[in-house]
mmCIF file of C-alpha atoms and ligand atoms in Angstrom:
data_model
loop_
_atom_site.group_PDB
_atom_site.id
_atom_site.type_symbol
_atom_site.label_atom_id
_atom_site.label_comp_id
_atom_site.label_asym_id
_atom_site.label_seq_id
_atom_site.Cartn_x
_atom_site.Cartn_y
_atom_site.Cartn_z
ATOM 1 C CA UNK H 1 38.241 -39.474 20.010
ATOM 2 C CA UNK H 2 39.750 -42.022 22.169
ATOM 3 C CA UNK H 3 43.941 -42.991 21.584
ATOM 4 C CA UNK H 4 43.372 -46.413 19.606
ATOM 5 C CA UNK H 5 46.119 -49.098 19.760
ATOM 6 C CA UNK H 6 45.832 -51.969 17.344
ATOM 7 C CA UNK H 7 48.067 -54.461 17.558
ATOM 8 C CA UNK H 8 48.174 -57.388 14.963
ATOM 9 C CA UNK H 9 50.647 -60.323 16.321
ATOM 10 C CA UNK H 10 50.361 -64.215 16.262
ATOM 11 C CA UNK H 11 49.860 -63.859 20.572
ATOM 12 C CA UNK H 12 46.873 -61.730 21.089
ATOM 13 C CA UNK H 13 46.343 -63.373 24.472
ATOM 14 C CA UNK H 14 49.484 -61.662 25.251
ATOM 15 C CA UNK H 15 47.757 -58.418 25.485
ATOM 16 C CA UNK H 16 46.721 -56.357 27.541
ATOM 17 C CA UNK H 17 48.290 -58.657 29.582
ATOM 18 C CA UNK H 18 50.231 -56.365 32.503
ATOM 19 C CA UNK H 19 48.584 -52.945 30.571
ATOM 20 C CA UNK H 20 45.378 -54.325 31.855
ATOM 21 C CA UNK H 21 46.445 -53.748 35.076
ATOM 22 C CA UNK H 22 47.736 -49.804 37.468
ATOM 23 C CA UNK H 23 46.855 -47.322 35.991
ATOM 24 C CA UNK H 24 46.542 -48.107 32.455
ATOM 25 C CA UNK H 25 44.053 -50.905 33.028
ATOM 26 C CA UNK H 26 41.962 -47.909 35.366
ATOM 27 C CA UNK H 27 42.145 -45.820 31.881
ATOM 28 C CA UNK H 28 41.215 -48.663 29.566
ATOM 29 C CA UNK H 29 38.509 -49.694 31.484
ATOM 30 C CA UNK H 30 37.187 -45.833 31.654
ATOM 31 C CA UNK H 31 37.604 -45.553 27.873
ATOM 32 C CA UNK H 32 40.383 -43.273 28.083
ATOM 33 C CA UNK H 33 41.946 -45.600 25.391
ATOM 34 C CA UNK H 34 41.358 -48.659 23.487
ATOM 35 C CA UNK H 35 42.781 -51.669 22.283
ATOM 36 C CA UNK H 36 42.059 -54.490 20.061
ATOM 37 C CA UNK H 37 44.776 -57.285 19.286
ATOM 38 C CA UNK H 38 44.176 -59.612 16.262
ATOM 39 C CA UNK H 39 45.461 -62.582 15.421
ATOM 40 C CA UNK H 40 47.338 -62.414 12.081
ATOM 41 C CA UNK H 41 46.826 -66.523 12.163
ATOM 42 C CA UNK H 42 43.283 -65.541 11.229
ATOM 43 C CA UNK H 43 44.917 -64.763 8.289
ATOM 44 C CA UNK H 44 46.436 -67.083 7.602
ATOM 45 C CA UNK H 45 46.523 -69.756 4.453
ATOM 46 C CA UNK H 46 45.127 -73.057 3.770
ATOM 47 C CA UNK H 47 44.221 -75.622 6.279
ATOM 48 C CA UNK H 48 46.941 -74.736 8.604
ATOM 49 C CA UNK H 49 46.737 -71.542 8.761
ATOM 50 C CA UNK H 50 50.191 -70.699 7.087
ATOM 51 C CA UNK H 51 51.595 -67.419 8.301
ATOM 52 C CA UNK H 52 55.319 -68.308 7.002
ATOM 53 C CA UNK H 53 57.556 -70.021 5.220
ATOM 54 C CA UNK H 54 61.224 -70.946 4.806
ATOM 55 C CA UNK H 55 64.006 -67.938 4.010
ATOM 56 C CA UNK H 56 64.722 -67.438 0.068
ATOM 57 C CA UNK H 57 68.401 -68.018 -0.319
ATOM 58 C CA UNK H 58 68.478 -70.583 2.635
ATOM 59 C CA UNK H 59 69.288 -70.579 6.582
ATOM 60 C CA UNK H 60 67.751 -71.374 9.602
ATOM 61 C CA UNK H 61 64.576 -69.969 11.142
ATOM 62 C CA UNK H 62 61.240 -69.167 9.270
ATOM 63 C CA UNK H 63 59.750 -65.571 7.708
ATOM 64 C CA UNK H 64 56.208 -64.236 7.912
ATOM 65 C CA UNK H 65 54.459 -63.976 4.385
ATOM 66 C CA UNK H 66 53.634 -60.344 3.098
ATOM 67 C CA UNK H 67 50.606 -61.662 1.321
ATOM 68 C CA UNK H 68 49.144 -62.717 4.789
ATOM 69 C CA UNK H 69 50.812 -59.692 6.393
ATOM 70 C CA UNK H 70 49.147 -57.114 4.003
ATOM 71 C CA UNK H 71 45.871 -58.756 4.422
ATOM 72 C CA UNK H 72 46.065 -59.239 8.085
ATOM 73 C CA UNK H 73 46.729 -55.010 8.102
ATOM 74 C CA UNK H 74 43.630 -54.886 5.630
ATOM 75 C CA UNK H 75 41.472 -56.301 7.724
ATOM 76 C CA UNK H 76 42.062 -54.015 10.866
ATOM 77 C CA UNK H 77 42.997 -50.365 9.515
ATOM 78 C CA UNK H 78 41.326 -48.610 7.142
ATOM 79 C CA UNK H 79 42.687 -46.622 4.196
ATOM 80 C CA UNK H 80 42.122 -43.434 5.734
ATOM 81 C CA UNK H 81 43.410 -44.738 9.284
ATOM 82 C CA UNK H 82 45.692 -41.329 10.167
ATOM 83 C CA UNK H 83 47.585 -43.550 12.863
ATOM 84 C CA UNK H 84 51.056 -44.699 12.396
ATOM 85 C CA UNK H 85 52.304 -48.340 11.470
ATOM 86 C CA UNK H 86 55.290 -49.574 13.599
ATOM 87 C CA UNK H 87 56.566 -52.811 13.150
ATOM 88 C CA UNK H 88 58.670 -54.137 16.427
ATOM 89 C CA UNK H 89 61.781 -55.648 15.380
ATOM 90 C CA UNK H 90 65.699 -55.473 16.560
ATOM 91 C CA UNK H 91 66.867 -54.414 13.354
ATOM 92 C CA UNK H 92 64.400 -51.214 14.021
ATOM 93 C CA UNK H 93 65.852 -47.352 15.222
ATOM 94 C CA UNK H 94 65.656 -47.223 19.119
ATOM 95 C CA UNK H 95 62.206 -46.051 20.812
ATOM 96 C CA UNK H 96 62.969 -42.572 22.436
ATOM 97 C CA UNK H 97 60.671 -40.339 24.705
ATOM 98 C CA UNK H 98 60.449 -38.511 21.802
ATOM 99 C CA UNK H 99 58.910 -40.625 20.232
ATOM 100 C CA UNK H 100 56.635 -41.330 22.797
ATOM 101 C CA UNK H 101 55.811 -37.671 23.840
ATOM 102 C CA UNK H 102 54.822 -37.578 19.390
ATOM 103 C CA UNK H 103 52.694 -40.592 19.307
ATOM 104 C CA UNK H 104 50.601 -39.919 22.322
ATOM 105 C CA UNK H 105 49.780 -36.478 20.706
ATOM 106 C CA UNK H 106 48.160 -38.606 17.942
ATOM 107 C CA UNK H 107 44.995 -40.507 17.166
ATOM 108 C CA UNK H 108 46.775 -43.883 18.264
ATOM 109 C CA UNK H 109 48.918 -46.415 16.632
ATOM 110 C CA UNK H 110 48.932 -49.857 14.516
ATOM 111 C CA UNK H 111 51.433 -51.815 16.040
ATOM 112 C CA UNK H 112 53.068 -55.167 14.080
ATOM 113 C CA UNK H 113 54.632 -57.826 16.013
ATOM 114 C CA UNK H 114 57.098 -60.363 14.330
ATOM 115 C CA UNK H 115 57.796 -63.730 15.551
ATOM 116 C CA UNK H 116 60.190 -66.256 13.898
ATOM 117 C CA UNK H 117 63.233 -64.098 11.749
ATOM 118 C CA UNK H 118 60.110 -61.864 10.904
ATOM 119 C CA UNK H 119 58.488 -60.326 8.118
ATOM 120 C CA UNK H 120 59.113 -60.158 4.429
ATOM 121 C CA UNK H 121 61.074 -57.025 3.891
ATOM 122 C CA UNK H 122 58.643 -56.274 0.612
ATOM 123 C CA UNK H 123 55.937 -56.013 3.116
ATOM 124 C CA UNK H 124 57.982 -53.480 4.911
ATOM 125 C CA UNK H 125 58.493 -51.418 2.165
ATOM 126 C CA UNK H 126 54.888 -51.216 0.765
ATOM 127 C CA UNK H 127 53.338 -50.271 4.222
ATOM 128 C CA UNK H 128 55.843 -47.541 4.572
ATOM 129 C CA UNK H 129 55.693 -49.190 8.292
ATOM 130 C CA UNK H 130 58.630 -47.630 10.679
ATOM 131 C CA UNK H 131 60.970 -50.250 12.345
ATOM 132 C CA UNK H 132 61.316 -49.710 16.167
ATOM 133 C CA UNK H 133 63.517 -51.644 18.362
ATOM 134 C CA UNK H 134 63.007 -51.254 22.220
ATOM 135 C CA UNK H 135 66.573 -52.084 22.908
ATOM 136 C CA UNK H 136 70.078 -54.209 22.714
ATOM 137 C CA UNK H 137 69.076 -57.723 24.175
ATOM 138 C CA UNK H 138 67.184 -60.657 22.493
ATOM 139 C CA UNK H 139 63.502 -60.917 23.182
ATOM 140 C CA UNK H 140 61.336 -63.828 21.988
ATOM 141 C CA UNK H 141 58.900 -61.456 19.543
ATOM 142 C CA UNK H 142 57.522 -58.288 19.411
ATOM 143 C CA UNK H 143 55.131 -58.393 21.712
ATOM 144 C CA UNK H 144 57.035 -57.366 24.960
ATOM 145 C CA UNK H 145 58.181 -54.615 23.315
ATOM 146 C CA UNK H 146 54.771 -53.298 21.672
ATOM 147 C CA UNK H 147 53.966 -53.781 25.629
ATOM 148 C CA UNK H 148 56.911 -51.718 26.231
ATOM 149 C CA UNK H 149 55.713 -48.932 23.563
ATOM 150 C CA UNK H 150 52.253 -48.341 24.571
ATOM 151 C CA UNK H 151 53.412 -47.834 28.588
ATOM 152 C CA UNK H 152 55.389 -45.649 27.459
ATOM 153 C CA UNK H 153 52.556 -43.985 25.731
ATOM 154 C CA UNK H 154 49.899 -44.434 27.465
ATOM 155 C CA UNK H 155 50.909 -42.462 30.839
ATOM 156 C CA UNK H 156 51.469 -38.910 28.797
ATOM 157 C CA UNK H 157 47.743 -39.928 27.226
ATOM 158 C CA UNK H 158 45.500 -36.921 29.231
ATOM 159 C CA UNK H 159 43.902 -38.355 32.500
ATOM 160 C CA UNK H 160 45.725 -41.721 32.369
ATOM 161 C CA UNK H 161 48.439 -40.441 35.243
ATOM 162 C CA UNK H 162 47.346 -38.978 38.676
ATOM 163 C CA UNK H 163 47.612 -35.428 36.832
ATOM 164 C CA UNK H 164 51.320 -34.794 38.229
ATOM 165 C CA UNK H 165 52.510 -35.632 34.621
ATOM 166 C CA UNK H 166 53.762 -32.673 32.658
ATOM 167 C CA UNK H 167 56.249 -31.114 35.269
ATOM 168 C CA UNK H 168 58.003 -34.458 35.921
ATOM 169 C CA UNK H 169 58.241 -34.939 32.297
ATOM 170 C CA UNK H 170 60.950 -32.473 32.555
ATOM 171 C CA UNK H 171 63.374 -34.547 34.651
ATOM 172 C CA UNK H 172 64.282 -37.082 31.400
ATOM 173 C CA UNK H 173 64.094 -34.067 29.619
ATOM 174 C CA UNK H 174 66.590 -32.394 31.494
ATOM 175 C CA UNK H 175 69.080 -35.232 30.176
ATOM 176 C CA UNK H 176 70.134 -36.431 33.908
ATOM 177 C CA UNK H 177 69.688 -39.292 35.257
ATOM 178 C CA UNK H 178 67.395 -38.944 38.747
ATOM 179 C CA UNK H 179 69.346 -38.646 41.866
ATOM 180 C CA UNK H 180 68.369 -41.500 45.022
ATOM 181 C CA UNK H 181 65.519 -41.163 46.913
ATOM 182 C CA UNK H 182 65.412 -41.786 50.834
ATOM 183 C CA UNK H 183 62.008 -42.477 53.153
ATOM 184 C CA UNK H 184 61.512 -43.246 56.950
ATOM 185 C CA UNK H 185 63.142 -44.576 59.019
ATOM 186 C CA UNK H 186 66.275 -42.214 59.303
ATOM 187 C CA UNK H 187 68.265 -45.568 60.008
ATOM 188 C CA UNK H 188 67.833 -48.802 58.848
ATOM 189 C CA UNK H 189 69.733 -52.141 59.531
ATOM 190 C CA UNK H 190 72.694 -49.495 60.484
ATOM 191 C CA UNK H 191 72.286 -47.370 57.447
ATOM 192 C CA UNK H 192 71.476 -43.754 57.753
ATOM 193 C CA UNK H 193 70.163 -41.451 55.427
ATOM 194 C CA UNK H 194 72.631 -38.312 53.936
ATOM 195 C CA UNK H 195 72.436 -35.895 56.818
ATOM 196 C CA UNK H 196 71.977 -32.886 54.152
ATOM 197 C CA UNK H 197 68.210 -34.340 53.272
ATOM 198 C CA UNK H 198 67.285 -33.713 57.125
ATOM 199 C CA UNK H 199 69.303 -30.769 57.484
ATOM 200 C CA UNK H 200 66.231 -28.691 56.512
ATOM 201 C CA UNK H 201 68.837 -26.360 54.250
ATOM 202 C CA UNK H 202 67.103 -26.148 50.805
ATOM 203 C CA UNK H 203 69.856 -25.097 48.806
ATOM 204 C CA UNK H 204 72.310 -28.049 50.221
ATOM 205 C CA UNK H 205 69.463 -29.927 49.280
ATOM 206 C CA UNK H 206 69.336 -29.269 45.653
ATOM 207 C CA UNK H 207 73.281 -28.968 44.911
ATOM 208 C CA UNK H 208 73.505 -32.090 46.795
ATOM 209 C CA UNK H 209 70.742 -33.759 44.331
ATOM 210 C CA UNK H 210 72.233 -32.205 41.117
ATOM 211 C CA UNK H 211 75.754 -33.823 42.072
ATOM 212 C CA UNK H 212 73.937 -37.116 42.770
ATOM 213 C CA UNK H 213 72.245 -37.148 39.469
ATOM 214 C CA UNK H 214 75.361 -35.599 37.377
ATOM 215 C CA UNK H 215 77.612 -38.562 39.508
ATOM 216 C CA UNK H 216 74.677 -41.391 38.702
ATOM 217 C CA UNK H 217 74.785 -39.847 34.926
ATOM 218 C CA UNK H 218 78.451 -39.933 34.583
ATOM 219 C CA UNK H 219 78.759 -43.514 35.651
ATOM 220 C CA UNK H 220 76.258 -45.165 34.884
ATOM 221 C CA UNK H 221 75.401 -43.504 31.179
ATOM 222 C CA UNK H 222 78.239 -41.525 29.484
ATOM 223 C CA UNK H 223 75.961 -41.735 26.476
ATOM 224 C CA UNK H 224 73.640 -39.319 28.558
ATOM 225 C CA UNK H 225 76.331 -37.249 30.201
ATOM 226 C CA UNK H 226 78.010 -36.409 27.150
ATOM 227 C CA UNK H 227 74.466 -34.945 25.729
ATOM 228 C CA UNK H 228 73.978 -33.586 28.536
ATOM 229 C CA UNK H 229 77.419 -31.685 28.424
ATOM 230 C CA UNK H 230 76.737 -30.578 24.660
ATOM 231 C CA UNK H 231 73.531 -29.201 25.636
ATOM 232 C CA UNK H 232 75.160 -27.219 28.635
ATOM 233 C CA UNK H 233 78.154 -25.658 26.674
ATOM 234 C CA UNK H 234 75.282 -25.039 23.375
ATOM 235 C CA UNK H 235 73.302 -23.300 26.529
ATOM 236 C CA UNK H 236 76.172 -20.975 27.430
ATOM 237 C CA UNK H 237 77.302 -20.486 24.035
ATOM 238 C CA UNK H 238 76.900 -16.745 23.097
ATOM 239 C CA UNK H 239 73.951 -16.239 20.680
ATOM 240 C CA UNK H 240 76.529 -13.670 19.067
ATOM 241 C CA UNK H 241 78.557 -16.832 17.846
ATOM 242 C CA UNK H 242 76.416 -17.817 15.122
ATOM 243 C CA UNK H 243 78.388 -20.762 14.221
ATOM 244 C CA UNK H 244 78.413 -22.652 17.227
ATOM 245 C CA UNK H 245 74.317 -21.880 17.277
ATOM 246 C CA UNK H 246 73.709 -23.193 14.208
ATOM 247 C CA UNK H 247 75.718 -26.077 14.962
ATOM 248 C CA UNK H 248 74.161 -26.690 17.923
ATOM 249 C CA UNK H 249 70.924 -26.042 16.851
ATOM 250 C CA UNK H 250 71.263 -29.124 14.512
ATOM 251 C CA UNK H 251 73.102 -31.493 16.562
ATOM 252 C CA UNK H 252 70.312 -33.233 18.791
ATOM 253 C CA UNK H 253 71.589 -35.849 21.077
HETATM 254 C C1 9D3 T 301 69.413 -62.585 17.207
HETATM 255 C C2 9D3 T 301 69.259 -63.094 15.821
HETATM 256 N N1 9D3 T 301 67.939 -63.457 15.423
HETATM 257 C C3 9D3 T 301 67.347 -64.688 15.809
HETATM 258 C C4 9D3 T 301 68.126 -65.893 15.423
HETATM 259 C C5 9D3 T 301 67.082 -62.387 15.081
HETATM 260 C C6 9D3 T 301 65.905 -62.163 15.919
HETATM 261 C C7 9D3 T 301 64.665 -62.078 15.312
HETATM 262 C C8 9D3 T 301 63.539 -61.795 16.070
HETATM 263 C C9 9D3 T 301 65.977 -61.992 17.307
HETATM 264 C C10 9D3 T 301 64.833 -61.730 18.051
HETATM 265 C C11 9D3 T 301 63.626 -61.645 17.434
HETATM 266 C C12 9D3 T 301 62.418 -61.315 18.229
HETATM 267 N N2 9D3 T 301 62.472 -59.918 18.731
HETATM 268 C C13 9D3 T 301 61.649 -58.985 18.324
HETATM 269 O O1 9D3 T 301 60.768 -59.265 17.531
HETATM 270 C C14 9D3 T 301 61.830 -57.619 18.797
HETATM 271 C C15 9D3 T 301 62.827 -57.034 19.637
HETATM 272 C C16 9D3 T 301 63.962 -57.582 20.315
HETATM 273 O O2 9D3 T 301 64.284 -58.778 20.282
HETATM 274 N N3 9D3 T 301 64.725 -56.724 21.051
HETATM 275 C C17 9D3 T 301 64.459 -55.403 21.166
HETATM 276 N N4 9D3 T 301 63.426 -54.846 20.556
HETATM 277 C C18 9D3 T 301 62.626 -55.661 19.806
HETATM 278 S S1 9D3 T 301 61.290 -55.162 18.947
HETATM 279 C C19 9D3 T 301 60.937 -56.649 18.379
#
């Protein structure tokens, strides 16, 4: 079976807008995956179409319907559909790798974009739908980020990447940030490239690239150096010491 992405939003020509293009375009067009967006306006009620209406309890903005919600999701997944139900939105837990490395594993997913203040929370509830935010900063809907998702996705999908995949995987894995990358020519506009990559010496080499990537870490992401450090002192930890395992056993970063 081919990974299936449905995604139900009020901008299907929005999709698969820059996934139609590298290498997941190449793997959509070769059926390595498939995807159908729907218009929940087809959905929608009365003349116009409604899709929402003004906030019980008052204030600004508009919210999406559950009735036209629920029949929208009706429409497009079946009631034996195994594949998840994520609704975008930035009230939603933060998309991980994790969570990508899970959901390419599985048949596919149904994804739900919100526009205006979004969708009825009853609608929420009765779906069981999980709330995923792709990050801190205000985008205009969902859609960017269900973009967003399915990249993410999509290149651990079998076939999709050149085949180098699984190996590199590691890297983000490894809870580092990557260290900078240098290319010909040795010199450019008066900049030259750390001696130590030309030097031929190996070992340098890789100490030299670890203390890049811890420095880059440590700067840049304390978030990710302090996991990292957790996950180096759990490492060394004896397995004698069964406190600090079990601690450290449950204590993901
Ligand atoms: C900032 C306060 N609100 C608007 C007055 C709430 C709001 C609702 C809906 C803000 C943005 C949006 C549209 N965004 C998404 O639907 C969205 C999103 C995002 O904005 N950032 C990160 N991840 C996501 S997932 C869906």
């Amino acid at each position: 079976m081919t990974w299936h992405a449905t995604v139900l939003t009020l901008f299907p020509a929005m999709f698969p807008g820059p996934l139609g293009a590298s290498l997941a375009g190449r793997a959509l067009e070769e059926g390595l995956w498939r995807l159908d967006a729907h218009d929940i306006r087809e959905h929608g009620l009365g003349r116009h179409r409604n899709v929402d209406d003004t906030p019980f309890g008052g204030g600004a903005g508009m919210v999406m319907r559950p009735d036209v919600i629920d029949t929208a999701l009706a429409a497009h997944r079946a009631p034996d559909d195994a594949r998840p139900l994520i609704y975008l939105t930035p009230r939603g837990r933060l998309l991980t790798q994790a969570d990508a490395a899970r959901w390419a594993k599985g048949p596919g997913l149904v994804l739900l974009c919100g526009r205006y203040e979004g969708l009825d929370q009853r609608v929420i509830e009765s779906t069981g739908a999980e709330e995923v935010s792709v990050g801190d900063y205000v985008l205009s809907g969902g859609e960017p980020a269900a973009l967003v998702l399915l990249d993410a996705c999509l290149r651990l999908l079998p076939g999709v990447m050149g085949g180098a995949g699984s190996a590199e995987e590691e890297s983000f894995t490894d809870g580092l940030l990557e260290y900078p990358h240098y290319t010909r020519p040795a010199e450019w506009q008066g900049r030259a490239v750390p001696p130590v990559l030309l030097s031929g010496d190996h070992g340098a080499i890789r100490d030299w690239r670890r203390d890049r990537a811890e420095d880059a870490t440590r700067t840049r992401r304390p978030d990710l150096w302090a996991a990292h450090l957790s996950q180096r002192m759990a490492g060394r930890r004896s397995p004698a010491d069964a406190t600090g395992s079990v601690a450290t056993a449950s204590a993901g970063p």
